[in-house]
PDB file of C-alpha atoms in Angstrom:
ATOM      1  CA  MET A   1       9.186  66.352 -59.157  1.00 44.00           C
ATOM      2  CA  SER A   2      11.752  66.059 -62.096  1.00 47.00           C
ATOM      3  CA  THR A   3      11.999  69.558 -63.337  1.00 58.00           C
ATOM      4  CA  ALA A   4      14.915  70.588 -65.448  1.00 74.00           C
ATOM      5  CA  LEU A   5      16.367  73.830 -64.187  1.00 88.00           C
ATOM      6  CA  ASN A   6      16.977  76.604 -66.625  1.00 86.00           C
ATOM      7  CA  GLY A   7      19.579  78.345 -64.490  1.00 88.00           C
ATOM      8  CA  LYS A   8      17.567  81.486 -63.963  1.00 97.00           C
ATOM      9  CA  LEU A   9      16.542  83.019 -60.508  1.00 98.00           C
ATOM     10  CA  VAL A  10      13.218  84.838 -59.916  1.00 98.00           C
ATOM     11  CA  THR A  11      12.409  86.759 -56.756  1.00 98.00           C
ATOM     12  CA  ILE A  12       8.853  86.721 -56.004  1.00 98.00           C
ATOM     13  CA  PHE A  13       7.667  89.294 -53.313  1.00 98.00           C
ATOM     14  CA  GLY A  14       4.432  87.974 -51.610  1.00 97.00           C
ATOM     15  CA  GLY A  15       5.241  84.366 -52.811  1.00 96.00           C
ATOM     16  CA  SER A  16       3.639  82.712 -49.783  1.00 96.00           C
ATOM     17  CA  GLY A  17       0.166  84.293 -50.344  1.00 95.00           C
ATOM     18  CA  PHE A  18      -2.763  83.023 -52.174  1.00 96.00           C
ATOM     19  CA  LEU A  19      -1.787  84.279 -55.692  1.00 97.00           C
ATOM     20  CA  GLY A  20       1.950  84.105 -54.879  1.00 97.00           C
ATOM     21  CA  ARG A  21       2.056  80.417 -54.184  1.00 97.00           C
ATOM     22  CA  HIS A  22       0.398  79.657 -57.706  1.00 98.00           C
ATOM     23  CA  ILE A  23       2.982  81.872 -59.360  1.00 98.00           C
ATOM     24  CA  VAL A  24       5.735  80.056 -57.483  1.00 98.00           C
ATOM     25  CA  GLN A  25       4.498  76.774 -58.842  1.00 97.00           C
ATOM     26  CA  ALA A  26       3.966  78.015 -62.304  1.00 98.00           C
ATOM     27  CA  LEU A  27       7.568  79.290 -62.521  1.00 98.00           C
ATOM     28  CA  ALA A  28       8.986  76.295 -60.735  1.00 97.00           C
ATOM     29  CA  ARG A  29       7.407  74.116 -63.429  1.00 96.00           C
ATOM     30  CA  ARG A  30       9.228  76.142 -65.995  1.00 96.00           C
ATOM     31  CA  GLY A  31      12.524  75.372 -64.436  1.00 97.00           C
ATOM     32  CA  TYR A  32      13.240  78.674 -62.663  1.00 98.00           C
ATOM     33  CA  ARG A  33      14.904  78.811 -59.261  1.00 97.00           C
ATOM     34  CA  VAL A  34      12.538  80.888 -56.965  1.00 98.00           C
ATOM     35  CA  ARG A  35      13.266  83.037 -54.137  1.00 98.00           C
ATOM     36  CA  ALA A  36      10.031  83.836 -52.236  1.00 98.00           C
ATOM     37  CA  ALA A  37      10.600  87.000 -50.499  1.00 98.00           C
ATOM     38  CA  VAL A  38       8.125  87.266 -47.625  1.00 97.00           C
ATOM     39  CA  ARG A  39       7.860  88.784 -44.127  1.00 94.00           C
ATOM     40  CA  ARG A  40       7.841  85.353 -42.255  1.00 94.00           C
ATOM     41  CA  PRO A  41       9.997  82.710 -44.033  1.00 95.00           C
ATOM     42  CA  ASP A  42       9.170  80.225 -41.291  1.00 93.00           C
ATOM     43  CA  LEU A  43       5.517  80.291 -42.404  1.00 92.00           C
ATOM     44  CA  ALA A  44       6.427  79.748 -46.128  1.00 94.00           C
ATOM     45  CA  THR A  45       7.851  76.220 -46.012  1.00 93.00           C
ATOM     46  CA  HIS A  46       4.619  75.002 -47.724  1.00 94.00           C
ATOM     47  CA  LEU A  47       6.119  76.435 -51.015  1.00 96.00           C
ATOM     48  CA  GLN A  48       9.143  74.029 -51.098  1.00 93.00           C
ATOM     49  CA  PRO A  49       7.201  70.914 -52.152  1.00 95.00           C
ATOM     50  CA  LEU A  50       5.927  72.796 -55.268  1.00 96.00           C
ATOM     51  CA  GLY A  51       9.341  72.494 -56.824  1.00 94.00           C
ATOM     52  CA  ALA A  52      12.314  70.197 -56.878  1.00 94.00           C
ATOM     53  CA  PRO A  53      14.687  69.930 -53.755  1.00 93.00           C
ATOM     54  CA  GLY A  54      16.468  73.312 -53.370  1.00 93.00           C
ATOM     55  CA  GLN A  55      14.447  75.010 -56.233  1.00 96.00           C
ATOM     56  CA  ILE A  56      12.364  77.123 -53.996  1.00 97.00           C
ATOM     57  CA  MET A  57      13.719  79.086 -51.034  1.00 96.00           C
ATOM     58  CA  PRO A  58      11.952  81.524 -48.789  1.00 96.00           C
ATOM     59  CA  VAL A  59      13.816  84.576 -47.744  1.00 97.00           C
ATOM     60  CA  GLN A  60      12.878  87.470 -45.262  1.00 97.00           C
ATOM     61  CA  ALA A  61      11.873  90.760 -46.811  1.00 96.00           C
ATOM     62  CA  ASN A  62       9.530  93.614 -45.759  1.00 94.00           C
ATOM     63  CA  LEU A  63       8.408  96.349 -48.042  1.00 93.00           C
ATOM     64  CA  ARG A  64       8.636  98.793 -45.294  1.00 90.00           C
ATOM     65  CA  TYR A  65      12.393  98.285 -44.959  1.00 93.00           C
ATOM     66  CA  ARG A  66      14.235  99.095 -48.178  1.00 94.00           C
ATOM     67  CA  TRP A  67      17.388  97.279 -47.228  1.00 96.00           C
ATOM     68  CA  SER A  68      15.514  93.993 -47.109  1.00 96.00           C
ATOM     69  CA  VAL A  69      14.043  94.656 -50.462  1.00 97.00           C
ATOM     70  CA  ASP A  70      17.573  95.279 -51.979  1.00 97.00           C
ATOM     71  CA  ARG A  71      18.905  92.215 -50.469  1.00 97.00           C
ATOM     72  CA  ALA A  72      16.143  89.980 -51.810  1.00 98.00           C
ATOM     73  CA  VAL A  73      16.729  90.787 -55.456  1.00 98.00           C
ATOM     74  CA  ILE A  74      20.533  90.596 -55.345  1.00 97.00           C
ATOM     75  CA  GLY A  75      21.532  88.039 -58.253  1.00 97.00           C
ATOM     76  CA  ALA A  76      17.867  87.738 -59.562  1.00 98.00           C
ATOM     77  CA  ASP A  77      17.269  87.452 -63.322  1.00 98.00           C
ATOM     78  CA  ALA A  78      13.622  88.635 -62.793  1.00 98.00           C
ATOM     79  CA  VAL A  79      11.323  90.191 -60.125  1.00 98.00           C
ATOM     80  CA  VAL A  80       7.628  89.711 -59.548  1.00 98.00           C
ATOM     81  CA  ASN A  81       5.533  91.604 -56.914  1.00 98.00           C
ATOM     82  CA  CYS A  82       2.328  90.204 -55.898  1.00 97.00           C
ATOM     83  CA  VAL A  83       2.103  91.767 -52.487  1.00 96.00           C
ATOM     84  CA  GLY A  84      -1.321  93.218 -51.687  1.00 94.00           C
ATOM     85  CA  ILE A  85      -3.838  93.817 -48.820  1.00 92.00           C
ATOM     86  CA  LEU A  86      -7.652  94.194 -49.067  1.00 89.00           C
ATOM     87  CA  ALA A  87      -7.668  96.157 -45.704  1.00 89.00           C
ATOM     88  CA  PRO A  88      -4.762  97.949 -43.587  1.00 87.00           C
ATOM     89  CA  THR A  89      -3.747  96.361 -40.443  1.00 85.00           C
ATOM     90  CA  GLY A  90      -1.331  97.994 -37.918  1.00 83.00           C
ATOM     91  CA  LYS A  91       1.776  99.115 -39.927  1.00 86.00           C
ATOM     92  CA  GLN A  92       0.600  97.361 -43.000  1.00 89.00           C
ATOM     93  CA  SER A  93      -1.023 100.304 -44.538  1.00 92.00           C
ATOM     94  CA  PHE A  94      -2.196 100.770 -48.071  1.00 94.00           C
ATOM     95  CA  ASP A  95       0.530 103.482 -48.606  1.00 93.00           C
ATOM     96  CA  ALA A  96       3.292 101.328 -47.198  1.00 93.00           C
ATOM     97  CA  VAL A  97       2.402  98.078 -49.064  1.00 94.00           C
ATOM     98  CA  GLN A  98       0.701  99.179 -52.151  1.00 95.00           C
ATOM     99  CA  ALA A  99       2.159 102.666 -52.913  1.00 95.00           C
ATOM    100  CA  PHE A 100       5.748 102.833 -51.303  1.00 95.00           C
ATOM    101  CA  GLY A 101       6.323  99.032 -51.872  1.00 96.00           C
ATOM    102  CA  PRO A 102       6.098  98.640 -55.505  1.00 97.00           C
ATOM    103  CA  ARG A 103       8.307 101.686 -56.181  1.00 97.00           C
ATOM    104  CA  ALA A 104      10.891 100.296 -53.628  1.00 97.00           C
ATOM    105  CA  ILE A 105      10.918  96.919 -55.589  1.00 98.00           C
ATOM    106  CA  ALA A 106      11.294  98.662 -58.907  1.00 98.00           C
ATOM    107  CA  GLU A 107      14.188 100.750 -57.555  1.00 98.00           C
ATOM    108  CA  ALA A 108      15.802  97.747 -56.096  1.00 98.00           C
ATOM    109  CA  ALA A 109      15.481  95.756 -59.386  1.00 98.00           C
ATOM    110  CA  ARG A 110      16.951  98.751 -61.334  1.00 98.00           C
ATOM    111  CA  GLY A 111      19.830  98.799 -58.875  1.00 97.00           C
ATOM    112  CA  ALA A 112      20.476  95.106 -59.523  1.00 97.00           C
ATOM    113  CA  GLY A 113      20.712  95.863 -63.236  1.00 98.00           C
ATOM    114  CA  LEU A 114      17.276  94.653 -64.389  1.00 98.00           C
ATOM    115  CA  ALA A 115      15.174  96.519 -67.085  1.00 98.00           C
ATOM    116  CA  ARG A 116      11.693  95.637 -65.775  1.00 98.00           C
ATOM    117  CA  VAL A 117       9.606  94.014 -63.135  1.00 98.00           C
ATOM    118  CA  THR A 118       6.271  92.226 -63.233  1.00 98.00           C
ATOM    119  CA  HIS A 119       3.713  93.894 -60.938  1.00 98.00           C
ATOM    120  CA  ILE A 120       0.391  92.695 -59.798  1.00 98.00           C
ATOM    121  CA  SER A 121      -2.134  95.607 -59.538  1.00 98.00           C
ATOM    122  CA  ALA A 122      -5.926  95.502 -59.800  1.00 98.00           C
ATOM    123  CA  ILE A 123      -8.709  96.445 -62.229  1.00 97.00           C
ATOM    124  CA  GLY A 124     -10.002  99.749 -60.821  1.00 94.00           C
ATOM    125  CA  ALA A 125      -6.584 101.173 -59.933  1.00 96.00           C
ATOM    126  CA  ASP A 126      -7.286 104.944 -60.203  1.00 96.00           C
ATOM    127  CA  ALA A 127      -5.463 107.956 -58.662  1.00 96.00           C
ATOM    128  CA  ASP A 128      -8.800 109.802 -58.511  1.00 96.00           C
ATOM    129  CA  SER A 129     -10.863 107.011 -56.944  1.00 96.00           C
ATOM    130  CA  THR A 130     -12.847 107.530 -53.681  1.00 95.00           C
ATOM    131  CA  SER A 131     -11.320 104.245 -52.479  1.00 96.00           C
ATOM    132  CA  ALA A 132      -7.995 104.357 -50.681  1.00 96.00           C
ATOM    133  CA  TYR A 133      -7.350 100.918 -51.955  1.00 96.00           C
ATOM    134  CA  ALA A 134      -7.642 101.924 -55.598  1.00 97.00           C
ATOM    135  CA  ARG A 135      -5.582 105.071 -55.139  1.00 97.00           C
ATOM    136  CA  SER A 136      -2.792 103.081 -53.597  1.00 97.00           C
ATOM    137  CA  LYS A 137      -2.844 100.628 -56.367  1.00 97.00           C
ATOM    138  CA  ALA A 138      -2.543 103.436 -58.938  1.00 97.00           C
ATOM    139  CA  ALA A 139       0.357 104.992 -57.017  1.00 97.00           C
ATOM    140  CA  GLY A 140       2.047 101.644 -56.926  1.00 97.00           C
ATOM    141  CA  GLU A 141       1.702 101.340 -60.799  1.00 98.00           C
ATOM    142  CA  ALA A 142       3.010 104.849 -61.169  1.00 98.00           C
ATOM    143  CA  GLY A 143       5.954 104.236 -58.988  1.00 98.00           C
ATOM    144  CA  VAL A 144       6.899 101.048 -61.019  1.00 98.00           C
ATOM    145  CA  LEU A 145       6.553 102.646 -64.465  1.00 98.00           C
ATOM    146  CA  GLU A 146       8.413 105.872 -63.443  1.00 98.00           C
ATOM    147  CA  THR A 147      11.333 103.678 -62.357  1.00 98.00           C
ATOM    148  CA  LEU A 148      11.414 101.011 -64.893  1.00 98.00           C
ATOM    149  CA  PRO A 149       9.126 102.003 -67.897  1.00 98.00           C
ATOM    150  CA  ASP A 150       9.435  98.639 -69.668  1.00 98.00           C
ATOM    151  CA  SER A 151       7.633  96.787 -66.719  1.00 98.00           C
ATOM    152  CA  VAL A 152       4.685  94.579 -67.076  1.00 98.00           C
ATOM    153  CA  ILE A 153       1.595  95.574 -65.001  1.00 98.00           C
ATOM    154  CA  LEU A 154      -1.127  93.018 -64.561  1.00 98.00           C
ATOM    155  CA  ARG A 155      -4.536  94.074 -63.339  1.00 98.00           C
ATOM    156  CA  PRO A 156      -6.784  91.103 -62.379  1.00 98.00           C
ATOM    157  CA  SER A 157     -10.496  91.402 -61.496  1.00 98.00           C
ATOM    158  CA  ILE A 158     -11.440  89.420 -58.335  1.00 97.00           C
ATOM    159  CA  VAL A 159      -9.237  86.262 -58.290  1.00 98.00           C
ATOM    160  CA  PHE A 160     -10.980  82.975 -57.325  1.00 98.00           C
ATOM    161  CA  GLY A 161      -9.470  79.671 -56.390  1.00 98.00           C
ATOM    162  CA  PRO A 162      -9.072  77.304 -53.476  1.00 96.00           C
ATOM    163  CA  GLU A 163      -7.939  79.851 -51.033  1.00 94.00           C
ATOM    164  CA  ASP A 164      -9.572  82.914 -52.339  1.00 96.00           C
ATOM    165  CA  GLU A 165     -11.053  85.517 -49.932  1.00 93.00           C
ATOM    166  CA  PHE A 166     -14.261  86.195 -51.829  1.00 96.00           C
ATOM    167  CA  PHE A 167     -16.180  82.987 -52.371  1.00 97.00           C
ATOM    168  CA  ASN A 168     -14.757  81.197 -49.332  1.00 96.00           C
ATOM    169  CA  LYS A 169     -15.627  84.117 -47.214  1.00 94.00           C
ATOM    170  CA  PHE A 170     -19.371  84.077 -48.147  1.00 96.00           C
ATOM    171  CA  ALA A 171     -19.544  80.272 -48.224  1.00 97.00           C
ATOM    172  CA  ASP A 172     -18.302  80.223 -44.751  1.00 95.00           C
ATOM    173  CA  MET A 173     -20.701  82.946 -43.732  1.00 95.00           C
ATOM    174  CA  ALA A 174     -23.641  80.971 -45.276  1.00 96.00           C
ATOM    175  CA  ARG A 175     -23.030  78.093 -42.981  1.00 94.00           C
ATOM    176  CA  PHE A 176     -24.319  80.173 -40.007  1.00 93.00           C
ATOM    177  CA  ALA A 177     -26.027  83.376 -41.180  1.00 93.00           C
ATOM    178  CA  PRO A 178     -29.645  83.219 -42.365  1.00 95.00           C
ATOM    179  CA  ALA A 179     -28.985  86.013 -44.753  1.00 95.00           C
ATOM    180  CA  LEU A 180     -26.026  87.486 -46.815  1.00 96.00           C
ATOM    181  CA  PRO A 181     -25.495  91.121 -47.566  1.00 94.00           C
ATOM    182  CA  LEU A 182     -25.824  92.535 -51.135  1.00 96.00           C
ATOM    183  CA  LEU A 183     -23.764  95.683 -50.585  1.00 95.00           C
ATOM    184  CA  GLY A 184     -25.237  98.516 -52.829  1.00 95.00           C
ATOM    185  CA  GLY A 185     -28.065  96.188 -53.952  1.00 95.00           C
ATOM    186  CA  GLY A 186     -25.822  93.473 -55.508  1.00 96.00           C
ATOM    187  CA  ASP A 187     -25.616  95.063 -58.930  1.00 96.00           C
ATOM    188  CA  SER A 188     -21.748  95.690 -58.964  1.00 97.00           C
ATOM    189  CA  LYS A 189     -20.151  93.733 -61.762  1.00 98.00           C
ATOM    190  CA  PHE A 190     -17.164  91.529 -61.518  1.00 98.00           C
ATOM    191  CA  GLN A 191     -15.174  89.438 -64.069  1.00 98.00           C
ATOM    192  CA  PRO A 192     -13.756  86.567 -61.792  1.00 98.00           C
ATOM    193  CA  VAL A 193     -10.508  85.267 -62.905  1.00 98.00           C
ATOM    194  CA  TYR A 194      -9.081  81.889 -61.993  1.00 98.00           C
ATOM    195  CA  VAL A 195      -5.931  82.188 -59.943  1.00 98.00           C
ATOM    196  CA  CYS A 196      -4.037  79.624 -62.162  1.00 98.00           C
ATOM    197  CA  ASP A 197      -4.782  81.778 -65.273  1.00 98.00           C
ATOM    198  CA  VAL A 198      -3.212  84.822 -63.562  1.00 98.00           C
ATOM    199  CA  ALA A 199      -0.285  82.795 -62.436  1.00 98.00           C
ATOM    200  CA  GLU A 200       0.311  81.682 -66.078  1.00 98.00           C
ATOM    201  CA  ALA A 201       0.118  85.289 -67.336  1.00 98.00           C
ATOM    202  CA  VAL A 202       2.839  86.100 -64.792  1.00 98.00           C
ATOM    203  CA  ALA A 203       4.963  83.233 -65.980  1.00 98.00           C
ATOM    204  CA  ARG A 204       4.648  84.424 -69.603  1.00 98.00           C
ATOM    205  CA  ALA A 205       5.654  87.844 -68.611  1.00 98.00           C
ATOM    206  CA  VAL A 206       8.692  86.411 -66.880  1.00 98.00           C
ATOM    207  CA  ASP A 207       9.468  84.460 -69.962  1.00 97.00           C
ATOM    208  CA  GLY A 208       9.527  87.611 -71.957  1.00 97.00           C
ATOM    209  CA  GLU A 209       6.568  86.817 -73.988  1.00 97.00           C
ATOM    210  CA  LEU A 210       4.591  90.051 -73.003  1.00 98.00           C
ATOM    211  CA  ASN A 211       5.383  93.432 -74.270  1.00 97.00           C
ATOM    212  CA  PRO A 212       5.733  96.161 -71.665  1.00 98.00           C
ATOM    213  CA  GLY A 213       2.442  97.825 -70.642  1.00 97.00           C
ATOM    214  CA  VAL A 214      -0.733  97.392 -68.526  1.00 98.00           C
ATOM    215  CA  TYR A 215      -2.829  94.263 -69.072  1.00 98.00           C
ATOM    216  CA  GLU A 216      -6.339  93.653 -67.605  1.00 98.00           C
ATOM    217  CA  LEU A 217      -7.190  90.064 -66.598  1.00 98.00           C
ATOM    218  CA  GLY A 218     -10.705  88.782 -66.462  1.00 98.00           C
ATOM    219  CA  GLY A 219     -12.504  85.492 -66.677  1.00 98.00           C
ATOM    220  CA  PRO A 220     -14.867  84.643 -69.529  1.00 98.00           C
ATOM    221  CA  GLU A 221     -17.983  85.828 -67.664  1.00 97.00           C
ATOM    222  CA  VAL A 222     -19.216  89.065 -66.209  1.00 98.00           C
ATOM    223  CA  LYS A 223     -21.155  88.424 -63.103  1.00 98.00           C
ATOM    224  CA  SER A 224     -23.006  90.669 -60.660  1.00 98.00           C
ATOM    225  CA  PHE A 225     -22.330  90.520 -57.002  1.00 97.00           C
ATOM    226  CA  ARG A 226     -25.819  88.906 -56.687  1.00 97.00           C
ATOM    227  CA  ASP A 227     -24.917  86.338 -59.441  1.00 98.00           C
ATOM    228  CA  CYS A 228     -21.700  85.407 -57.577  1.00 98.00           C
ATOM    229  CA  LEU A 229     -23.587  84.681 -54.398  1.00 97.00           C
ATOM    230  CA  GLY A 230     -26.174  82.828 -56.084  1.00 97.00           C
ATOM    231  CA  ASP A 231     -23.648  80.548 -57.777  1.00 97.00           C
ATOM    232  CA  MET A 232     -21.942  79.885 -54.443  1.00 98.00           C
ATOM    233  CA  LEU A 233     -25.307  78.999 -52.814  1.00 97.00           C
ATOM    234  CA  GLU A 234     -26.161  76.561 -55.579  1.00 97.00           C
ATOM    235  CA  ILE A 235     -22.937  74.753 -55.339  1.00 96.00           C
ATOM    236  CA  THR A 236     -22.974  74.586 -51.466  1.00 96.00           C
ATOM    237  CA  ARG A 237     -26.736  73.598 -51.680  1.00 95.00           C
ATOM    238  CA  ARG A 238     -27.718  76.173 -49.069  1.00 95.00           C
ATOM    239  CA  SER A 239     -30.768  78.472 -49.211  1.00 95.00           C
ATOM    240  CA  ARG A 240     -30.082  81.991 -47.872  1.00 96.00           C
ATOM    241  CA  VAL A 241     -31.857  85.273 -48.062  1.00 97.00           C
ATOM    242  CA  LEU A 242     -29.876  87.853 -50.201  1.00 97.00           C
ATOM    243  CA  LEU A 243     -30.348  91.190 -48.327  1.00 96.00           C
ATOM    244  CA  PRO A 244     -29.758  94.264 -50.459  1.00 96.00           C
ATOM    245  CA  ILE A 245     -28.162  97.114 -48.399  1.00 96.00           C
ATOM    246  CA  PRO A 246     -27.948 100.561 -49.945  1.00 96.00           C
ATOM    247  CA  PHE A 247     -24.403 102.044 -50.304  1.00 97.00           C
ATOM    248  CA  PRO A 248     -24.924 104.757 -47.582  1.00 96.00           C
ATOM    249  CA  VAL A 249     -26.039 102.138 -45.050  1.00 97.00           C
ATOM    250  CA  ALA A 250     -23.238  99.753 -46.156  1.00 95.00           C
ATOM    251  CA  SER A 251     -20.733 102.432 -45.690  1.00 96.00           C
ATOM    252  CA  ALA A 252     -21.920 103.246 -42.215  1.00 96.00           C
ATOM    253  CA  MET A 253     -21.735  99.681 -41.312  1.00 95.00           C
ATOM    254  CA  GLY A 254     -18.375  99.194 -42.737  1.00 94.00           C
ATOM    255  CA  LYS A 255     -16.938 102.103 -40.675  1.00 94.00           C
ATOM    256  CA  VAL A 256     -18.019 100.256 -37.590  1.00 94.00           C
ATOM    257  CA  PHE A 257     -16.882  96.753 -38.690  1.00 91.00           C
ATOM    258  CA  GLN A 258     -13.317  97.984 -39.654  1.00 89.00           C
ATOM    259  CA  MET A 259     -12.696  98.864 -35.958  1.00 85.00           C
ATOM    260  CA  PHE A 260     -12.591  95.060 -35.183  1.00 84.00           C
ATOM    261  CA  PRO A 261     -10.497  92.294 -36.412  1.00 79.00           C
ATOM    262  CA  MET A 262     -11.958  90.012 -39.082  1.00 79.00           C
ATOM    263  CA  ALA A 263     -14.325  92.585 -40.360  1.00 82.00           C
ATOM    264  CA  PRO A 264     -16.915  91.185 -42.880  1.00 86.00           C
ATOM    265  CA  PHE A 265     -16.217  94.378 -44.970  1.00 90.00           C
ATOM    266  CA  THR A 266     -14.904  97.851 -44.560  1.00 93.00           C
ATOM    267  CA  ALA A 267     -16.160 101.291 -45.824  1.00 95.00           C
ATOM    268  CA  ASP A 268     -13.405 101.364 -48.281  1.00 95.00           C
ATOM    269  CA  GLN A 269     -14.397  98.117 -49.759  1.00 95.00           C
ATOM    270  CA  VAL A 270     -17.865  99.544 -50.162  1.00 96.00           C
ATOM    271  CA  GLU A 271     -16.470 102.407 -52.072  1.00 96.00           C
ATOM    272  CA  LEU A 272     -14.768  99.970 -54.466  1.00 95.00           C
ATOM    273  CA  LEU A 273     -18.163  98.291 -55.162  1.00 96.00           C
ATOM    274  CA  LYS A 274     -19.534 101.487 -56.545  1.00 96.00           C
ATOM    275  CA  THR A 275     -17.403 100.880 -59.814  1.00 95.00           C
ATOM    276  CA  ASP A 276     -17.683  97.795 -61.913  1.00 96.00           C
ATOM    277  CA  ASN A 277     -14.663  95.480 -61.724  1.00 97.00           C
ATOM    278  CA  VAL A 278     -14.508  94.376 -65.268  1.00 98.00           C
ATOM    279  CA  VAL A 279     -11.942  94.483 -68.101  1.00 98.00           C
ATOM    280  CA  SER A 280     -12.108  97.736 -70.234  1.00 97.00           C
ATOM    281  CA  ASP A 281     -13.054  98.072 -73.816  1.00 97.00           C
ATOM    282  CA  SER A 282      -9.530  99.498 -74.554  1.00 97.00           C
ATOM    283  CA  ALA A 283      -7.733  96.597 -73.081  1.00 97.00           C
ATOM    284  CA  GLN A 284      -9.803  94.285 -75.124  1.00 97.00           C
ATOM    285  CA  LYS A 285      -9.237  96.333 -78.277  1.00 97.00           C
ATOM    286  CA  ASP A 286      -5.537  96.269 -77.688  1.00 97.00           C
ATOM    287  CA  GLY A 287      -5.318  92.549 -76.983  1.00 97.00           C
ATOM    288  CA  ARG A 288      -4.094  93.272 -73.456  1.00 98.00           C
ATOM    289  CA  THR A 289      -6.261  90.492 -71.794  1.00 98.00           C
ATOM    290  CA  LEU A 290      -5.854  86.867 -71.052  1.00 98.00           C
ATOM    291  CA  GLU A 291      -7.353  85.980 -74.472  1.00 98.00           C
ATOM    292  CA  GLY A 292      -5.039  88.459 -76.184  1.00 98.00           C
ATOM    293  CA  ILE A 293      -1.954  86.750 -74.845  1.00 98.00           C
ATOM    294  CA  GLY A 294      -3.218  83.284 -75.729  1.00 97.00           C
ATOM    295  CA  ILE A 295      -4.771  82.125 -72.438  1.00 98.00           C
ATOM    296  CA  SER A 296      -8.151  80.599 -72.482  1.00 98.00           C
ATOM    297  CA  PRO A 297      -9.518  81.535 -68.960  1.00 98.00           C
ATOM    298  CA  ALA A 298     -11.358  79.045 -66.775  1.00 98.00           C
ATOM    299  CA  THR A 299     -15.076  79.445 -65.992  1.00 98.00           C
ATOM    300  CA  LEU A 300     -16.485  79.624 -62.529  1.00 97.00           C
ATOM    301  CA  ALA A 301     -18.670  76.576 -63.246  1.00 97.00           C
ATOM    302  CA  ALA A 302     -15.584  74.534 -63.874  1.00 97.00           C
ATOM    303  CA  VAL A 303     -13.609  75.477 -60.840  1.00 98.00           C
ATOM    304  CA  LEU A 304     -15.929  76.460 -57.850  1.00 97.00           C
ATOM    305  CA  PRO A 305     -17.359  73.021 -57.281  1.00 96.00           C
ATOM    306  CA  THR A 306     -13.756  71.606 -56.698  1.00 95.00           C
ATOM    307  CA  TYR A 307     -13.254  73.622 -53.598  1.00 97.00           C
ATOM    308  CA  LEU A 308     -16.738  74.971 -52.313  1.00 97.00           C
ATOM    309  CA  ASP A 309     -18.120  71.471 -51.880  1.00 93.00           C
ATOM    310  CA  ARG A 310     -16.700  71.359 -48.305  1.00 94.00           C
ATOM    311  CA  TYR A 311     -19.188  73.980 -47.297  1.00 95.00           C
ATOM    312  CA  ARG A 312     -22.130  71.779 -47.852  1.00 94.00           C
ATOM    313  CA  GLU A 313     -23.962  70.416 -44.926  1.00 88.00           C
ATOM    314  CA  HIS A 314     -22.152  67.167 -44.987  1.00 81.00           C
ATOM    315  CA  GLY A 315     -19.000  68.587 -46.627  1.00 75.00           C
ATOM    316  CA  GLN A 316     -17.376  67.184 -49.674  1.00 69.00           C
ATOM    317  CA  TYR A 317     -18.894  63.810 -49.018  1.00 66.00           C
ATOM    318  CA  ASP A 318     -22.305  65.358 -49.881  1.00 58.00           C
ATOM    319  CA  ALA A 319     -21.336  65.232 -53.606  1.00 54.00           C
ATOM    320  CA  HIS A 320     -23.429  62.470 -54.607  1.00 55.00           C
ATOM    321  CA  ARG A 321     -26.344  63.017 -52.283  1.00 58.00           C
ATOM    322  CA  PRO A 322     -29.518  64.011 -54.179  1.00 55.00           C
ATOM    323  CA  ALA A 323     -30.031  67.775 -54.273  1.00 53.00           C
TER     324      ALA A 323
END
């Protein structure tokens, strides 16, 4: 890779995750040196081939330990936080990771002389939500903006791409299960956004092209939960029953599932589904969307077949088999 380095260093918290690795690549292509701040640097070596030799370096940092956060931002010209969890595990709680963590990062960045950070939140972040996930996301945003008011907050809808935890989860489930759950009846609305489009928005924020404030990132289509599973089944060429489960029943099931590892869904995730996950009218009006910053978002139809084909009965080699 023959990237001309621009001399600037970006620290990316959560750089080894699904979204993080795409942000790393987008910034490396722009010539930034990248410091990927992660809990397990030994498990982040897959990032280094995304840039030129020596351009990307994983370092150890844990949002629960402030000193490691301070150390990770020393000498950085910009800071990005894309750490997030869908469900708490052990000490990795919503409060620790998504409420306390962003404030710690912003305070560390301020201490290092930076005027702003780029923070990945989520559509639906709401201090008054019945979902602990959404409340912690709102607390994280507040912590960042109270510390560095000129920061850029990016709120994506559900993010899709080769390693996503939505379409891959249900496609894998469909390999064995005769029916797939439609939590709440399947009417919840999403605006799925391609991971590379979110990474591009982050890169533009780091470049200084985005004004301070909160942006909502969604794809070009609004889809119901039922529509999303239908698209997945069509691409994987599988026929499965879509079983509506009322919210009260789904919540009870989630409370049981969350006591075990690898839960298909939790009670808190059921709460999230009670509110549509789409770009707001106000964000569209103010131009604080992908289209508003000059990015034409990719469609599900253009991307899903590139990675869901492996879930067909005969895998990706089933591509030319008659349907």
